[in-house]
Structures are given as structure tokens and as C-alpha cells.
XYZ file of C-alpha atoms in Angstrom:
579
model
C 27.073 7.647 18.181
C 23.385 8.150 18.543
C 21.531 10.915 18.089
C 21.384 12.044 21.795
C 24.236 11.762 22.457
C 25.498 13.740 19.466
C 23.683 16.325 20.784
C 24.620 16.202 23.771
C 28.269 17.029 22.823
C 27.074 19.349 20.503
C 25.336 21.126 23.607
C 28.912 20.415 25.451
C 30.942 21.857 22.953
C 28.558 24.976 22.710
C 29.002 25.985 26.116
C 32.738 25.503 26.563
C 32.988 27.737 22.943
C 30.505 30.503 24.193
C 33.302 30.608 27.898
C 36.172 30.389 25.453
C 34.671 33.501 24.025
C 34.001 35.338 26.930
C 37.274 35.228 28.191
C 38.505 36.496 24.943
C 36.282 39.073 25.356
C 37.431 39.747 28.721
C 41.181 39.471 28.025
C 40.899 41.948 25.362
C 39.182 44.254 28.325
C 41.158 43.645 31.168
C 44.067 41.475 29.412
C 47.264 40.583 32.045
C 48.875 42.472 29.200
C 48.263 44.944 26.603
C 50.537 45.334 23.594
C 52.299 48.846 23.327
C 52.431 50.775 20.495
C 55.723 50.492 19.577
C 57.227 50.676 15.898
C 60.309 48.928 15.152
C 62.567 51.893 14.082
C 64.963 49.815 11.640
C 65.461 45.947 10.427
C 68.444 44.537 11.951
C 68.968 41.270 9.273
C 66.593 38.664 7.624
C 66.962 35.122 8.649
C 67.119 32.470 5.634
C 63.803 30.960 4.045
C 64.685 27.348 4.257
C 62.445 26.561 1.260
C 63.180 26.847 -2.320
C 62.282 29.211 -4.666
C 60.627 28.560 -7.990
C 62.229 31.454 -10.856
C 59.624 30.274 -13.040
C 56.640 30.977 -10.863
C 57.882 34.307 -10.528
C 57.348 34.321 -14.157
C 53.852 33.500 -13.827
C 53.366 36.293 -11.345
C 54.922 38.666 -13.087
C 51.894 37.992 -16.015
C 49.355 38.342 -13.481
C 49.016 34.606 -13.411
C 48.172 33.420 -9.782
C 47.846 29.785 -9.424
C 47.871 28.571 -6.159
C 45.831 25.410 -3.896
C 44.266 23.546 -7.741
C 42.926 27.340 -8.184
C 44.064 30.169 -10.935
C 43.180 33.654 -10.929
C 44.479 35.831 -13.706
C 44.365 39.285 -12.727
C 44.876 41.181 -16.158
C 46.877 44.195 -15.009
C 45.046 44.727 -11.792
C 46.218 43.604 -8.058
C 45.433 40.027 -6.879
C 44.506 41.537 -3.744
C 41.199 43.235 -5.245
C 39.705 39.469 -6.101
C 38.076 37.510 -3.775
C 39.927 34.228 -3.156
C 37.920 31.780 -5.271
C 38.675 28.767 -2.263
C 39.851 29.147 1.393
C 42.844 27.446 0.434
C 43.752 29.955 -2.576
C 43.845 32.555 -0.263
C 45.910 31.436 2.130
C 48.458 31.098 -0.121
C 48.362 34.349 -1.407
C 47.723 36.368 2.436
C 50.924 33.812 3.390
C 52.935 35.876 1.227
C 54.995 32.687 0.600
C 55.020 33.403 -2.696
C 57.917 35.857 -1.984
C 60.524 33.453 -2.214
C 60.012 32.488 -5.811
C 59.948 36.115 -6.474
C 63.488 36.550 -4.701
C 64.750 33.179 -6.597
C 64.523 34.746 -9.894
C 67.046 37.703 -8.622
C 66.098 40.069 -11.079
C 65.142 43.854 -10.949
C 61.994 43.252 -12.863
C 60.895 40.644 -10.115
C 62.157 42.775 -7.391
C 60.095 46.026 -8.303
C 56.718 43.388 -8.922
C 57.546 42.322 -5.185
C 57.636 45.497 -4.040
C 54.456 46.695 -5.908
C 52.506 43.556 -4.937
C 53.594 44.206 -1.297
C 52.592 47.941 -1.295
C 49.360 46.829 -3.037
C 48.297 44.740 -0.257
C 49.829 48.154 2.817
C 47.395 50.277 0.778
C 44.474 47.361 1.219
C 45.415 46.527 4.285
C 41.788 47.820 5.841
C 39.586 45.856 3.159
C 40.850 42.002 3.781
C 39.134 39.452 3.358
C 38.609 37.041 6.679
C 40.841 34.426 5.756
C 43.800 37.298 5.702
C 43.049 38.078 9.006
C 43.691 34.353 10.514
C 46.428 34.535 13.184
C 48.108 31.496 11.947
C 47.952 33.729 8.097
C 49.078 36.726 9.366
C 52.173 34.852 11.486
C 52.864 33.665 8.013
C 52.683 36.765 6.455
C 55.101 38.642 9.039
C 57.994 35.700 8.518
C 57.402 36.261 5.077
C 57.813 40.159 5.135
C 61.210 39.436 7.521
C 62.633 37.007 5.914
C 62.571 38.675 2.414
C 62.483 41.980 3.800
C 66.123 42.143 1.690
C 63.914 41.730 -1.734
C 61.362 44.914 0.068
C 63.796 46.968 0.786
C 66.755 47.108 -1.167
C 66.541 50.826 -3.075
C 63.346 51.210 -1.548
C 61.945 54.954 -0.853
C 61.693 55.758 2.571
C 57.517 55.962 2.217
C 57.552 52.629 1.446
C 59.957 51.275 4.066
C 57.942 53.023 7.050
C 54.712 51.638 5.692
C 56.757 48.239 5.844
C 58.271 48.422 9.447
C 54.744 50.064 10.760
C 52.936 47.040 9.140
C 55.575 44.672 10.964
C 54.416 46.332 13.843
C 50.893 46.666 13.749
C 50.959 42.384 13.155
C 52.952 41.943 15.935
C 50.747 43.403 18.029
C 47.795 41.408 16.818
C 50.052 37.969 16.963
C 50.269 39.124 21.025
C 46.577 39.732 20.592
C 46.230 36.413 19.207
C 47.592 34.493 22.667
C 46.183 36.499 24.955
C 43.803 33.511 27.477
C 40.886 32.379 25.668
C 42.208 32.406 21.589
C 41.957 29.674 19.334
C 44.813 27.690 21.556
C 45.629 26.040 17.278
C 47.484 28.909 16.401
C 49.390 30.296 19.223
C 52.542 28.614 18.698
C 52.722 30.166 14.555
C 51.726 33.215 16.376
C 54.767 33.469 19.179
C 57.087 31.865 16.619
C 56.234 34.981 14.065
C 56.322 37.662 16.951
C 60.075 35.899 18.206
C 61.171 36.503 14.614
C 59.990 40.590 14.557
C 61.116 40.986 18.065
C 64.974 39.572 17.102
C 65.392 40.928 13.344
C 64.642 44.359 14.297
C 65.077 47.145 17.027
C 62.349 48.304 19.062
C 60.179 45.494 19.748
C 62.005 44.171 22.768
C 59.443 44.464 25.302
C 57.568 42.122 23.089
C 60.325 39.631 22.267
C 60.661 39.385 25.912
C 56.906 38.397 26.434
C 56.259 36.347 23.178
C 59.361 34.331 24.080
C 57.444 33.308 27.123
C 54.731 32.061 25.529
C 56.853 30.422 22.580
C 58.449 28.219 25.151
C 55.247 27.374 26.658
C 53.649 26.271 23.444
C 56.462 24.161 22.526
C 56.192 22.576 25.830
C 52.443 21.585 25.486
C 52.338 21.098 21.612
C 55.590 19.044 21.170
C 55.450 15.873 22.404
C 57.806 13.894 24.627
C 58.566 11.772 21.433
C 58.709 14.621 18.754
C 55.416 14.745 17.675
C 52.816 17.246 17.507
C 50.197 17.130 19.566
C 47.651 17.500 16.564
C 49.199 13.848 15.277
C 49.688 15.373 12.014
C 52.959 14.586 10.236
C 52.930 17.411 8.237
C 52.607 20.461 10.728
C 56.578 18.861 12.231
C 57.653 20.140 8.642
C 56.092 23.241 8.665
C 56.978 24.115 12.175
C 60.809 22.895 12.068
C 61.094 25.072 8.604
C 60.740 28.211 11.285
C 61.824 26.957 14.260
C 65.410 25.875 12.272
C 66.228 29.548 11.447
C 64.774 31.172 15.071
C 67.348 29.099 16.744
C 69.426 30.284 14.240
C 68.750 33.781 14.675
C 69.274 33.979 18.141
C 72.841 32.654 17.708
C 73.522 35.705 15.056
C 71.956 38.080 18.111
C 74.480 37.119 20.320
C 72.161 34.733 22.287
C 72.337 31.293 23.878
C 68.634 29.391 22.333
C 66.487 28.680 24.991
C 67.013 25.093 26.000
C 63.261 24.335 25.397
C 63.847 25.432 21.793
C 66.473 23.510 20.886
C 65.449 20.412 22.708
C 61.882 21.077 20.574
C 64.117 20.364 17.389
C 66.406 17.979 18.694
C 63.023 15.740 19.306
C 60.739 16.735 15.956
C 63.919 15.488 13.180
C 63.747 12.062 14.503
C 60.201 11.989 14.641
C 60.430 13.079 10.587
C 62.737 10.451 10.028
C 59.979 7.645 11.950
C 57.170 8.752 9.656
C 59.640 8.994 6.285
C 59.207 6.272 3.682
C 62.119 4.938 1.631
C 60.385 6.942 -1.325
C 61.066 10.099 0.480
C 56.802 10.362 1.432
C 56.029 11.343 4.679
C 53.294 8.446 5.794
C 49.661 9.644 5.384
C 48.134 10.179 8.548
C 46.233 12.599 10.363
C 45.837 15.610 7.858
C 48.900 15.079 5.787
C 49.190 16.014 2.139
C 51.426 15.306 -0.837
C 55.317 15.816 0.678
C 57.922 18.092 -0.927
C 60.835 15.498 -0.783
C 63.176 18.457 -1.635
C 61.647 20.103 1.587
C 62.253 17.377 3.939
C 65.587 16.756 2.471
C 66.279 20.502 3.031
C 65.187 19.680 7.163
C 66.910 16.512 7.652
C 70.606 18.378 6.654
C 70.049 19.755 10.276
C 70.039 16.300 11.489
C 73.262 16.414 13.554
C 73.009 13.478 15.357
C 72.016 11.343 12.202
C 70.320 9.071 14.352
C 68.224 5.639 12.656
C 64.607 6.436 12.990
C 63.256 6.089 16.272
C 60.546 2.580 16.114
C 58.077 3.418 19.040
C 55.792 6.817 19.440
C 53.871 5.953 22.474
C 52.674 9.634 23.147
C 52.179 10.799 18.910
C 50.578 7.239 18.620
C 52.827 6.038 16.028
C 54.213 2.055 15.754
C 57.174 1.574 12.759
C 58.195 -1.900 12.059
C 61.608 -2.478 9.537
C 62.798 -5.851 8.250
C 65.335 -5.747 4.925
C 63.827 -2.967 2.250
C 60.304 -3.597 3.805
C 58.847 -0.803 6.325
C 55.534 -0.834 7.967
C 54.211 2.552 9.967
C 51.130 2.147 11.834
C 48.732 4.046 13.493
C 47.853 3.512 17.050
C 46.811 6.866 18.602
C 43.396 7.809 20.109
C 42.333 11.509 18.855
C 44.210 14.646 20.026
C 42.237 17.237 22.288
C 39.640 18.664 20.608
C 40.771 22.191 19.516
C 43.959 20.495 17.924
C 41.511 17.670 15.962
C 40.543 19.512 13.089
C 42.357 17.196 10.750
C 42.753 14.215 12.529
C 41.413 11.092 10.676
C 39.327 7.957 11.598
C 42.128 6.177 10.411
C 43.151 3.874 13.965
C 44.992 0.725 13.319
C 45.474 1.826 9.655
C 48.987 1.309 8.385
C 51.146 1.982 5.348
C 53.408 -0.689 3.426
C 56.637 0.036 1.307
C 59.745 -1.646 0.100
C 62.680 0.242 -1.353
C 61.548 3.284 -2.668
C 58.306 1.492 -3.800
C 55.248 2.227 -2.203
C 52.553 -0.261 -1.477
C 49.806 0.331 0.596
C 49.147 3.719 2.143
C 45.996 5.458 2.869
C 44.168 8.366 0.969
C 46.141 10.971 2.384
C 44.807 14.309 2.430
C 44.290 16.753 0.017
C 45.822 20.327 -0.136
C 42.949 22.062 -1.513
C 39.353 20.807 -2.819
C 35.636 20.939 -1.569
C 34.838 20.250 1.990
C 33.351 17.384 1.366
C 35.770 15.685 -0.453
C 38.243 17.052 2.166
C 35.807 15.335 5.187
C 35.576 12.373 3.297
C 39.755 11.644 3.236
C 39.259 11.757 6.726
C 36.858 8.561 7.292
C 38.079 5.164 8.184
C 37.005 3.711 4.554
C 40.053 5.947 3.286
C 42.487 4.098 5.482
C 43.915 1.129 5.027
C 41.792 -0.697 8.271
C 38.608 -2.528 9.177
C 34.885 -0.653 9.688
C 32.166 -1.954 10.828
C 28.942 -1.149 8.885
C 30.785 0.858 7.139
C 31.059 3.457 9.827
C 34.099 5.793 11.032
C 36.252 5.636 14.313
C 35.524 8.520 15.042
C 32.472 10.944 14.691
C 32.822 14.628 13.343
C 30.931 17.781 14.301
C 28.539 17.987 11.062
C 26.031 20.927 10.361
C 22.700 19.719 10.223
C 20.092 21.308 7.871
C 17.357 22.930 10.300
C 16.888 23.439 14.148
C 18.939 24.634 17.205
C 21.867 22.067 16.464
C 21.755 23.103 12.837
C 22.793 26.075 13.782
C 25.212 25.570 16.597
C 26.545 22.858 14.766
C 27.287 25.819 12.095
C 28.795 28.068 14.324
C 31.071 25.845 16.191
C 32.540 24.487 12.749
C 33.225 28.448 12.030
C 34.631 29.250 15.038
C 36.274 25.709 15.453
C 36.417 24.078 12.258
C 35.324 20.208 11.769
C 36.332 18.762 15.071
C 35.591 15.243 16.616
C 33.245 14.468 18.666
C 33.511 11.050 19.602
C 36.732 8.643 19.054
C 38.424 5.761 20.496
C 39.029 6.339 24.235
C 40.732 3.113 24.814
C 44.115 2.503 22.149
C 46.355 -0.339 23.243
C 48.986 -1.603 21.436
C 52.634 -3.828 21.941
C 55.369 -5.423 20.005
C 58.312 -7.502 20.164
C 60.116 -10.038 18.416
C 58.227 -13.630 17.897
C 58.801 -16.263 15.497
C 61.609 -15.284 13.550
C 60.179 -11.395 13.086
C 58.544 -8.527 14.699
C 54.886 -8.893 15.905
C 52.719 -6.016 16.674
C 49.523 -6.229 18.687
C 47.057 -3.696 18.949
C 43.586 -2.714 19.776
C 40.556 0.275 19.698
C 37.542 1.087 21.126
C 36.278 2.991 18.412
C 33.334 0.507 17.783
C 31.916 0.147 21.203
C 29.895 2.590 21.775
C 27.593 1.919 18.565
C 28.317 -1.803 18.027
C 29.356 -2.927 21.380
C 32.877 -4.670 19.172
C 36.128 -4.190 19.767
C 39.032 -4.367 17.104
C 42.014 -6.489 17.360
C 44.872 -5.736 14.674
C 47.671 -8.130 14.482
C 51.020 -7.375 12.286
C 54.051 -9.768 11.618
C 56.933 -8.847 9.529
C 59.489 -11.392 9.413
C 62.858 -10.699 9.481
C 63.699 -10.860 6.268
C 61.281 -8.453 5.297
C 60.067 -10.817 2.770
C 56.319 -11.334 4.365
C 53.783 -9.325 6.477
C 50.997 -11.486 8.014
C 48.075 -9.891 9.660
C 44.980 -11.098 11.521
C 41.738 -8.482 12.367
C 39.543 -10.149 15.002
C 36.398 -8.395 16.344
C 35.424 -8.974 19.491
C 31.796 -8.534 20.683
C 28.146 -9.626 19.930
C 28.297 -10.468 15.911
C 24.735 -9.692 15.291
C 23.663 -8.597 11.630
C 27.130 -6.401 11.792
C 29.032 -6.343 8.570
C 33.587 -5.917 8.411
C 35.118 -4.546 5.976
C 38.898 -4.570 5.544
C 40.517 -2.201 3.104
C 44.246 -2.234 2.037
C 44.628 1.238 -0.524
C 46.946 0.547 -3.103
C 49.620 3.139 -4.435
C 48.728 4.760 -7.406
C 51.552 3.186 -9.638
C 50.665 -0.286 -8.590
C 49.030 -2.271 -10.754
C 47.055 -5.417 -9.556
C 45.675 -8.533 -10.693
C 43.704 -11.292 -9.823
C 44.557 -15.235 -9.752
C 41.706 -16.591 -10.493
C 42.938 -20.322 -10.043
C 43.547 -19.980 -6.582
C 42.281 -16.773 -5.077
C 45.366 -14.679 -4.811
C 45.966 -11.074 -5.963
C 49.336 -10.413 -7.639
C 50.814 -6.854 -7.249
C 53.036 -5.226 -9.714
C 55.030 -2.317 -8.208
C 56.853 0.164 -10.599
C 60.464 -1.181 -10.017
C 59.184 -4.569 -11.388
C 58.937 -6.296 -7.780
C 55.793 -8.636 -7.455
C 53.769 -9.199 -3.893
C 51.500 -11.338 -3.676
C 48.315 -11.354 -1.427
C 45.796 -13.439 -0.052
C 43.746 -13.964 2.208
C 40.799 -16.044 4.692
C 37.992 -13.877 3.361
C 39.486 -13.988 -0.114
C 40.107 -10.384 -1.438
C 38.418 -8.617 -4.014
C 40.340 -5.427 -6.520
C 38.098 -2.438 -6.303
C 38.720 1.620 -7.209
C 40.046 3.995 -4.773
C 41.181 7.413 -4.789
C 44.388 8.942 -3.734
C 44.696 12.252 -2.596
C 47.692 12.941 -1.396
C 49.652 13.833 -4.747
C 51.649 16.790 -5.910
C 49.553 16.002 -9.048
C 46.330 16.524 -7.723
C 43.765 13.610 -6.536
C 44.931 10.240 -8.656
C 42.901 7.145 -9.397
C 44.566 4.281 -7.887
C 42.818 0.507 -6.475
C 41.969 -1.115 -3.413
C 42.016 -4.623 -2.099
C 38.949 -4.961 0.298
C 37.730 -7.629 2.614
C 34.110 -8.225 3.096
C 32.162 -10.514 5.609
C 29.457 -10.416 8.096
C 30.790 -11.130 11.718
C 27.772 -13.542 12.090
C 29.768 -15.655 9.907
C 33.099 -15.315 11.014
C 35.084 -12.543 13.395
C 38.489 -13.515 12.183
C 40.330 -12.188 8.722
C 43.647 -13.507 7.655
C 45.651 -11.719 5.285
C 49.074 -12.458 3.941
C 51.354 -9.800 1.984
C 54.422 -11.842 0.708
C 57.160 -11.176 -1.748
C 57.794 -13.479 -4.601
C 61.285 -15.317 -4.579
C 62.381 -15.667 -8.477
C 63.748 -19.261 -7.025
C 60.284 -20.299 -5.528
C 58.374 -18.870 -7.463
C 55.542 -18.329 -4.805
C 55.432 -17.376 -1.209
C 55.285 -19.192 1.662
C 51.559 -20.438 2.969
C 50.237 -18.143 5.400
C 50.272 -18.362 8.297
C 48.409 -17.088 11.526
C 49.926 -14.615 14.040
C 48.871 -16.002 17.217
């Protein structure tokens, strides 16, 4: 995108901020409705916190140890809540209140009473927080939190303390109805009618604003859950978080003595199978758009609620999403264009990318995304050089709101990224993609736009699997004036694969960790180079890359051939094209 234009939708995105604001402003004026001041007089119950609880962290809390996001603040004797949060991530964790659960795991008195003082550390703070504390999405974490093990809070609790605890519950809710009132961030006000559903249900006298939070909740779901399951973000990731709340609201409203609304339910009933379509044999949730390391006992914990049991669903048309299955061998792909721009803050240039696995081995993936770490390094996992697909010039898909040093777009650029975060600007428009079977296998055919508008090229992503599963063929063809333009096609290896040239003939030879050996070439031969991967419970991880180089003067075609080797044959098959 050139430099007039970028500041053109710079000067776009401006304008439609600076209304957005105004009627915030004006809402909070003249709002269609204005929160009461009602106090919930009593807790009713406390739904279930679907995830597990660590008894050792509580250890580690109990010391003043607070390690959360990569980041570790020991707080010798004094309140964590007196620090300020040495990353963005760090403190969300600890204003998320999360943390709770590992407290209420270890089921002692010792951990109890910390709880409890922790908790009425942060009431008697409660003026003094720090920004990130006062997020909607953090609070509406915060307020499930304080519900949910409100059980841990209370029990033996003096009666100070529990009306500092139910006026707190109140005093959020009201802000959560603050926070969808028209013209708030429109990115958090499902987490905030979700959290104001759950105070409204567990406890008596917030019906008034059960009544109007449950209209928005059904709303939300309506335009952030897509007809296939996904979110309208594209990020796998925010289906876990949102189903590990949305499981025990429907839940709750069965203990109240109420039907769920249809809209809920039918939410769920589409999000599971959508899990199950982005879930690798290995248990990983694919790495697409903004998703991190997965917590395999999490998503095992989420697919229990999987009545139907249903196989995986194969085609996302409205998410974006393509998954192809032959034998042990699955290929998910990505062939969405960029959500609307308020939900694109963690979207990735990653179109036509695609992740490989067979068994429980992984093969190719992307970076992923990490959970915590500069912003830089966080912007960089979402270029197209960290996904396993072709750039031109080595440039992105898609082109992110940046902060230049000086001038008027330096600083609108800077105030849009605070008020917005790192959005796109500029992405594909045009996505296509189809399949079917051909040839003994499953052929996918897809294409972007993302290249046009600076190159004038258009990329053209073939995929076979054959049905055996034994052999994935691809072709990338660029279509457009060549010029001096340079492709480069990148294939990320998983961390525990190890690979190794042939120099005899050109061909790569990949050892996976169950002992399994693929073999790859390819028209451009291949070359092994480093890579990063970031989406690790450990932490970013070394790993390698297989990457394709050529300039399109020379040729606009690259074959590629992934292909398991037969102990009987000894090699694979020659490759083949796809067309």
C-alpha cells in the first residue's frame, strides 16, 4: 500500500474513531438506558470454573511469588496490587483474577484466608488501578472470577468483607452495562454481557439488569458467532475462551429454573464443532489468526460437552477455514479475507497458509502467536513470512496501522492504536477458494488478492492430498506482470522435527519425533533455514524452515511435493502436478 493511500485510511479511520467517540460521549449523556444503583443483597450459588486449578501455584502465591505472561514479580510481604504490572500481559492476568482457581484447588485454610486477603487488598485499591484493570473485557473477567469462586470469598467471611464483595459485584456490573452502551469498543461487549448474565443469575437484586444484558448477550452472539461456529475475529482461540463461559451460563440458567435462550444454546451447539475443525491429532488447536500455545487439558475439558460427537465439520466458508483428511494425514488451511476492522486486532497476514500433521505428529504449522512478549515481536508473528505461504518481495497480505515517528499521522496513528489497538488497514478483498475429489484424492483450489494493489499479482494455491494420506502435492502460481518481483514460499517446520538435506538429488528428508520420515521436494528446489516458533507453553522455541526462492521473471510456477516414505519403496512417488 502506498504512502497515500495509507494515509488516507489513516485519515478514514480517524474520523470514524473521533464519531465512535462522540456517541460514547453522548450515550453516557443521554444513554437509551442508565444503569440503577442497585446492590445485589445476597449470592444465590456459584457456577463451576471449567478450568483446572494448579495447588502448586497457589504455593507460589502464597510466597508472594507472582509469575504470570513470561513475567515474575515477587512482592516480599506486600500486595501485588501496589506494583505496577511490569507488561500489559502480566497484568491482565493478575486484574483477571483467574488466579483464584488455583487458590481454591489447593482446598486449604491457609490458601483460603490468602484469597480472601488478596481479594480485600485489591476492594481497598479499588480507586488507584492501573488502566489495564479497568478494560471491560478485564473487569468481565474479574466479576466471573469473583462469582464463580465467590464459595472460596465467602465461606466464614465477616460480614464487612462480604458487603464490600457484593457492592463490588455491583458497582462492575454497572460498568459492564456501561461498557455496551452504542458507541464502545464493539471487541468486548460480548465478555461484557456474558459477565453481567452471570451477576444478574447467581444473585438477587440485579434483575432489572439480567433482563437488559440478556438482550444484548443474544445480540452479540448473533453478530460475533458465525453461521459455521466461528468467531467473527477468525481467531481459534477466543471459541475456547468464550465456550469456557458460555458452557456454565447455559448451565446456570437450567439451575434457575430457566429454559436457555435458543440463541445461546444454538451459539454452543455451532462453536464445539468448529473446535473440533481447527483440532490437530496432537491435541493443538491450528495456528491462525492470534492463537497461542493450547491447553490440551482445556480443550479436552470443552469437547466432554460435545453431545452430538459429531466428525469435524471440513468446510468454513464464513470463518474462512478449508480442512482436508486422508488416513493419519490432516491439512487445515486458511482461506479467509480479514474480519471487520474493530475485531482485526490479531488477525494475521497469513492467507493461503496451511498447517500439516500426521498422527499426533506435527509437521508444518505456522509461528503461532505468542502469549506475552514485546510488541514487536508480537507484530512480527503476525506477517505473512511467519506463515507457512508465498510473499512477494517479501511483503505482508495485509497492511497494519503502524505509528510513525513525527507529523500529524504519527500521532493519529498513535492514538488510534491506543484506542483501537494494531488493526489492518488494507487486506485481501477478493478470497476464493473450492475443493472436491480429483485423481484419486482431495484437491483444493484457492486464490487472494492480497498482492494486487502493490504488485498488480494474484496468488493461486493449489493442495492435493491423496487418499491415502500418504502425499500432499501443491502448486503456487502468480498471476500478473513478473517484473523485477521476487516469491518466496515458506513451509515452518515443528519444533521437534528435525531436517536434512539430500544433497544427491535435491530432496529434504524430515524426521518427525515418532520416527516417521517425509520427504520433500520441490521445482524451485528447497533450501533448510531457521525459524521461530511461538506458539509454545514453553515460551518462543527455535525450530527450521523450508523456503522457496525465485524471481517471477524467471518462472511464476512452484511445485512442491510432501510425501511419506513407504519402508517397502523406499522413496515416494515422483511428483506430480495438480492441474
Amino acid at each position: 500500500m502506498n504512502a497515500r493511500f495509507s494515509r488516507r485510511r489513516i485519515l478514514r479511520l480517524a474520523v470514524w474513531e473521533t464519531g465512535r467517540a462522540c456517541r460514547s460521549a453522548w450515550a453516557r449523556a443521554f444513554g437509551r438506558f442508565s444503569p440503577g444503583k442497585a446492590v445485589p443483597t445476597r449470592l444465590l450459588f456459584a457456577p463451576q470454573d471449567l478450568r483446572t486449578g494448579d495447588p502448586t501455584i497457589a504455593n507460589d502465591i502464597y510466597s508472594g511469588f507472582f509469575a504470570f505472561a513470561g513475567r515474575a514479580v515477587t512482592t516480599s510481604g506486600r500486595t501485588p496490587f501496589e506494583y505496577v504490572p511490569p507488561s500489559e500481559a502480566w497484568g491482565e492476568a493478575l486484574y483477571s483474577f483467574g488466579w483464584l482457581r488455583h487458590l481454591r484447588a489447593a482446598n486449604t485454610a491457609l490458601a483460603q484466608a490468602n484469597a480472601r486477603a488478596l481479594v480485600d487488598d485489591f476492594l481497598v485499591l479499588a480507586s488507584e488501578l492501573p488502566a489495564v484493570a479497568e478494560r471491560a473485557d478485564i473487569k468481565a473477567h474479574r466479576l466471573i472470577a469473583f462469582i464463580c469462586h465467590a464459595p472460596l470469598l465467602l465461606e466464614g467471611a465477616d460480614h464487612g468483607f462480604y458487603h464490600r464483595f457484593l457492592k463490588t459485584v455491583g458497582r462492575m456490573t454497572r460498568d459492564l452495562e456501561s461498557a455496551v452502551r452504542p458507541g464502545q469498543n464493539a471487541r468486548f461487549r460480548l465478555m461484557a454481557a456474558i459477565a453481567s448474565c452471570y451477576a444478574g443469575l447467581c444473585t438477587e437484586g440485579l434483575e432489572t439488569s439480567l433482563a437488559r444484558m440478556m438482550r444484548v448477550l443474544l445480540k452479540e452472539l448473533d453478530e460475533q458467532i458465525l453461521p459455521d461456529g466461528g468467531h467473527v475475529s477468525r481467531n481459534p482461540g477466543l471459541l475456547v475462551d468464550y465456550l469456557f463461559y458460555l458452557l456454565p451460563l447455559r448451565q446456570i440458567f437450567a439451575s434457575r429454573g430457566y429454559q436457555p435462550p435458543p440463541a445461546l444454546a444454538n451459539a454452543i451447539d455451532r462453536m464445539i464443532p468448529m473446535i473440533r475443525m481447527l483440532r490437530h491429532g496432537d491435541s493443538n488447536m491450528a495456528r491462525f489468526n492470534g492463537m497461542a500455545a493450547t491447553e490440551a487439558d482445556h480443550l479436552a475439558t470443552l469437547l466432554l460437552y460435545d453431545e452430538a460427537r459429531a466428525r469435524p465439520i471440513l468446510h468454513a466458508p464464513y470463518s474462512g477455514y478449508e480442512r482436508i483428511e486422508a488416513g493419519q494425514t490432516l491439512i487445515i488451511a486458511d482461506t479467509g479475507r480479514a474480519p471487520p476492522q474493530v475485531y482485526s486486532t490479531e488477525v494475521a497476514a497469513g492467507t493461503l497458509s496451511f498447517e500439516l500433521s500426521h498422527g499426533a505428529d506435527a509437521i508444518v504449522v505456522n509461528c503461532g502467536s505468542p502469549r506475552s512478549g514485546r510488541p514487536e515481536v508480537r507484530q512480527a508473528a503476525r506477517t505473512t513470512a511467519a506463515h507457512s505461504t508465498a510473499s512477494v518481495d517479501h511483503a505482508s497480505t495485509m497492511t497494519f496501522l503502524d505509528a510513525p515517528q513525527r507529523g500529524l499521522m504519527g500521532w493519529l496513528s498513535h492514538w488510534l492504536i491506543g484506542q483501537l489497538g494494531v488493526v489492518v488497514l488494507e487486506g485481501p478483498s477478493n478470497v476464493q477458494s473450492e475443493r472436491g475429489e480429483w485423481n484419486n484424492g482431495t484437491l483444493l483450489n484457492a486464490s487472494h488478492d492480497g498482492f494486487q494493489s502493490a504488485f498488480g499479482i494474484i496468488h493461486e494455491r493449489r493442495l492435493f492430498l491423496s487418499d491415502d494420506g500418504q502425499r500432499l502435492n501443491g502448486e503456487d502460481v502468480f498471476q500478473g506482470p513478473a517484473g523485477s518481483h521476487a516469491a518466496t514460499l515458506r513451509f515452518h517446520l515443528a519444533p521437534e522435527v528435525r531436517a536434512n538435506s539430500v544433497t544427491e538429488n535435491g530432496s529434504i528428508l524430515l524426521t518427525l519425533p515418532s520416527g516417521d520420515i517425509w520427504q520433500v521436494d520441490a521445482t524451485p528446489p528447497a533450501r533448510i533455514d531457521d525459524s521461530m516458533f511461538f506458539a509454545s507453553n514453553f515460551g518462543a522455541q527455535k525450530s527450521l524452515q523450508l523456503v522457496i526462492s525465485f524471481a517471477l521473471s524467471d518462472a511464476t510456477v512452484a511445485r512442491w511435493q510432501f510425501s511419506r516414505l513407504d519402508a517397502a519403496k523406499g522413496a515416494p512417488e515422483p511428483m506430480q502436478p495438480t492441474t
